[in-house]
GROMACS .gro file of C-alpha atoms in nm:
model
  149
    1MET     CA    1  -2.024  -0.391  -1.249
    2LYS     CA    2  -2.102  -0.575  -0.925
    3LYS     CA    3  -1.951  -0.893  -1.073
    4LEU     CA    4  -1.630  -0.703  -1.162
    5THR     CA    5  -1.609  -0.560  -0.810
    6LEU     CA    6  -1.650  -0.905  -0.659
    7LEU     CA    7  -1.384  -1.047  -0.892
    8LEU     CA    8  -1.145  -0.767  -0.799
    9LEU     CA    9  -1.207  -0.823  -0.429
   10ALA     CA   10  -1.152  -1.197  -0.474
   11ALA     CA   11  -0.828  -1.129  -0.659
   12LEU     CA   12  -0.707  -0.907  -0.376
   13MET     CA   13  -0.801  -1.159  -0.111
   14LEU     CA   14  -0.636  -1.452  -0.286
   15GLY     CA   15  -0.337  -1.272  -0.433
   16ALA     CA   16   0.002  -1.203  -0.292
   17CYS     CA   17   0.209  -0.894  -0.360
   18GLN     CA   18   0.450  -1.044  -0.610
   19ASN     CA   19   0.613  -0.741  -0.767
   20MET     CA   20   0.555  -0.370  -0.765
   21LYS     CA   21   0.697  -0.178  -1.056
   22LYS     CA   22   0.700   0.191  -1.137
   23GLU     CA   23   0.456   0.249  -1.421
   24SER     CA   24   0.486   0.619  -1.506
   25ALA     CA   25   0.570   0.969  -1.379
   26PRO     CA   26   0.915   1.123  -1.338
   27VAL     CA   27   1.192   0.894  -1.224
   28GLU     CA   28   1.345   0.966  -0.886
   29PRO     CA   29   1.677   0.818  -0.778
   30GLU     CA   30   1.623   0.495  -0.585
   31ASP     CA   31   1.866   0.557  -0.301
   32THR     CA   32   1.789   0.919  -0.218
   33ASP     CA   33   1.521   1.084  -0.009
   34THR     CA   34   1.420   1.320  -0.287
   35ILE     CA   35   1.043   1.361  -0.307
   36ILE     CA   36   0.901   1.469  -0.641
   37VAL     CA   37   0.619   1.708  -0.550
   38ASP     CA   38   0.481   1.807  -0.888
   39ALA     CA   39   0.331   1.480  -1.011
   40ASP     CA   40   0.115   1.190  -0.895
   41GLN     CA   41   0.290   0.853  -0.884
   42TYR     CA   42   0.157   0.534  -1.040
   43LEU     CA   43   0.266   0.182  -0.949
   44LEU     CA   44   0.176  -0.150  -1.102
   45MET     CA   45   0.105  -0.419  -0.841
   46GLU     CA   46   0.131  -0.767  -0.986
   47THR     CA   47  -0.052  -1.037  -0.791
   48SER     CA   48  -0.111  -1.405  -0.855
   49GLU     CA   49  -0.473  -1.313  -0.934
   50GLY     CA   50  -0.411  -1.019  -1.168
   51ASN     CA   51  -0.260  -0.672  -1.180
   52LEU     CA   52  -0.367  -0.347  -1.016
   53THR     CA   53  -0.262   0.008  -1.096
   54LEU     CA   54  -0.214   0.216  -0.782
   55LYS     CA   55  -0.231   0.595  -0.783
   56LEU     CA   56  -0.032   0.775  -0.515
   57TYR     CA   57  -0.117   1.144  -0.481
   58ARG     CA   58   0.134   1.428  -0.480
   59GLU     CA   59  -0.058   1.590  -0.192
   60THR     CA   60   0.065   1.311   0.039
   61PRO     CA   61   0.438   1.320  -0.046
   62LEU     CA   62   0.570   1.145   0.265
   63HIS     CA   63   0.343   0.843   0.224
   64ARG     CA   64   0.384   0.836  -0.153
   65HIS     CA   65   0.762   0.853  -0.139
   66ASN     CA   66   0.782   0.588   0.132
   67PHE     CA   67   0.559   0.345  -0.060
   68VAL     CA   68   0.757   0.393  -0.383
   69LYS     CA   69   1.089   0.356  -0.197
   70LEU     CA   70   0.983   0.028  -0.034
   71ALA     CA   71   0.841  -0.107  -0.360
   72ARG     CA   72   1.161  -0.026  -0.549
   73LYS     CA   73   1.372  -0.196  -0.283
   74GLY     CA   74   1.159  -0.512  -0.314
   75TYR     CA   75   1.007  -0.485   0.033
   76TYR     CA   76   0.662  -0.586  -0.091
   77ASP     CA   77   0.780  -0.855  -0.336
   78ASN     CA   78   0.612  -1.192  -0.265
   79GLN     CA   79   0.433  -1.070   0.047
   80GLN     CA   80   0.092  -1.212   0.128
   81PHE     CA   81  -0.225  -1.026   0.218
   82PHE     CA   82  -0.258  -1.132   0.581
   83ARG     CA   83  -0.564  -0.942   0.704
   84ILE     CA   84  -0.868  -1.014   0.494
   85GLN     CA   85  -1.211  -0.904   0.610
   86ASN     CA   86  -1.493  -0.972   0.366
   87ASN     CA   87  -1.657  -0.653   0.233
   88PHE     CA   88  -1.418  -0.439   0.438
   89THR     CA   89  -1.042  -0.458   0.389
   90VAL     CA   90  -0.735  -0.649   0.278
   91GLN     CA   91  -0.398  -0.566   0.432
   92ALA     CA   92  -0.034  -0.643   0.350
   93GLY     CA   93   0.308  -0.513   0.453
   94ASP     CA   94   0.434  -0.774   0.701
   95PRO     CA   95   0.779  -0.881   0.578
   96LYS     CA   96   0.740  -1.217   0.757
   97SER     CA   97   0.449  -1.303   0.526
   98LYS     CA   98   0.693  -1.404   0.250
   99GLY     CA   99   0.660  -1.781   0.242
  100ALA     CA  100   0.442  -1.787   0.554
  101THR     CA  101   0.194  -2.068   0.617
  102ARG     CA  102  -0.160  -2.036   0.753
  103GLU     CA  103  -0.022  -2.105   1.100
  104THR     CA  104   0.234  -1.821   1.090
  105PRO     CA  105   0.115  -1.525   1.301
  106LEU     CA  106   0.123  -1.215   1.083
  107GLY     CA  107   0.061  -0.845   1.125
  108GLU     CA  108   0.306  -0.765   1.403
  109ASN     CA  109   0.616  -0.713   1.188
  110ASP     CA  110   0.689  -0.386   1.014
  111VAL     CA  111   0.969  -0.147   0.922
  112ASP     CA  112   1.126   0.033   1.218
  113TYR     CA  113   0.972   0.377   1.159
  114THR     CA  114   0.637   0.554   1.124
  115ILE     CA  115   0.521   0.837   0.898
  116PRO     CA  116   0.357   1.160   1.021
  117GLU     CA  117  -0.009   1.190   0.922
  118GLU     CA  118  -0.101   1.368   0.599
  119ILE     CA  119  -0.478   1.342   0.635
  120GLN     CA  120  -0.675   1.576   0.409
  121PRO     CA  121  -1.043   1.475   0.442
  122GLU     CA  122  -1.158   1.760   0.217
  123LYS     CA  123  -0.965   1.601  -0.074
  124PHE     CA  124  -0.919   1.234   0.011
  125TYR     CA  125  -1.145   0.999   0.198
  126HIS     CA  126  -1.187   0.627   0.240
  127LYS     CA  127  -1.393   0.483  -0.039
  128ARG     CA  128  -1.410   0.139  -0.198
  129GLY     CA  129  -1.073   0.055  -0.356
  130ALA     CA  130  -0.878   0.334  -0.186
  131LEU     CA  131  -0.520   0.256  -0.088
  132ALA     CA  132  -0.406   0.370   0.257
  133MET     CA  133  -0.129   0.308   0.507
  134ALA     CA  134  -0.229   0.140   0.834
  135SER     CA  135  -0.228   0.355   1.146
  136TYR     CA  136  -0.120   0.246   1.492
  137TYR     CA  137  -0.162   0.577   1.671
  138LYS     CA  138  -0.521   0.693   1.614
  139MET     CA  139  -0.432   0.867   1.287
  140GLU     CA  140  -0.134   1.056   1.428
  141LYS     CA  141   0.123   0.832   1.262
  142SER     CA  142   0.107   0.574   0.987
  143SER     CA  143   0.282   0.242   0.969
  144GLY     CA  144   0.595   0.259   0.761
  145GLY     CA  145   0.517  -0.060   0.567
  146HIS     CA  146   0.160  -0.186   0.622
  147PHE     CA  147  -0.102  -0.082   0.366
  148TYR     CA  148  -0.463  -0.177   0.299
  149PHE     CA  149  -0.744  -0.136   0.049
   0.00000   0.00000   0.00000
């Protein structure tokens, strides 16, 4: 199990977000702001090091809808993980990471909006492998595009 965890972490650290495709759950129109509230959402993240299935919970509809919307529009396609901290986190979401080199400063570019917090510590908490949106405002607002594991 520990070997599998290390391989998964290595895949995340080395991989780039190549494509994100909708895997299951009801289909919502791509260009509307409709939020489906009665089902969890699953996405398939394809990286150069393997695929990951992401579960987005219905109890966080604003974050879930935003992530699905950006993925469908190709926002995350070919992005790189730019913040990698061993045994802690990997982060992506900077649109300038597409085709960036090691010398390119990353992490400062994002979409032009934030998302109100939907924190529910009694149901969801940070644990190994959890997907979350980055926060710039001490958990009052989330980044519109940056996510981490």
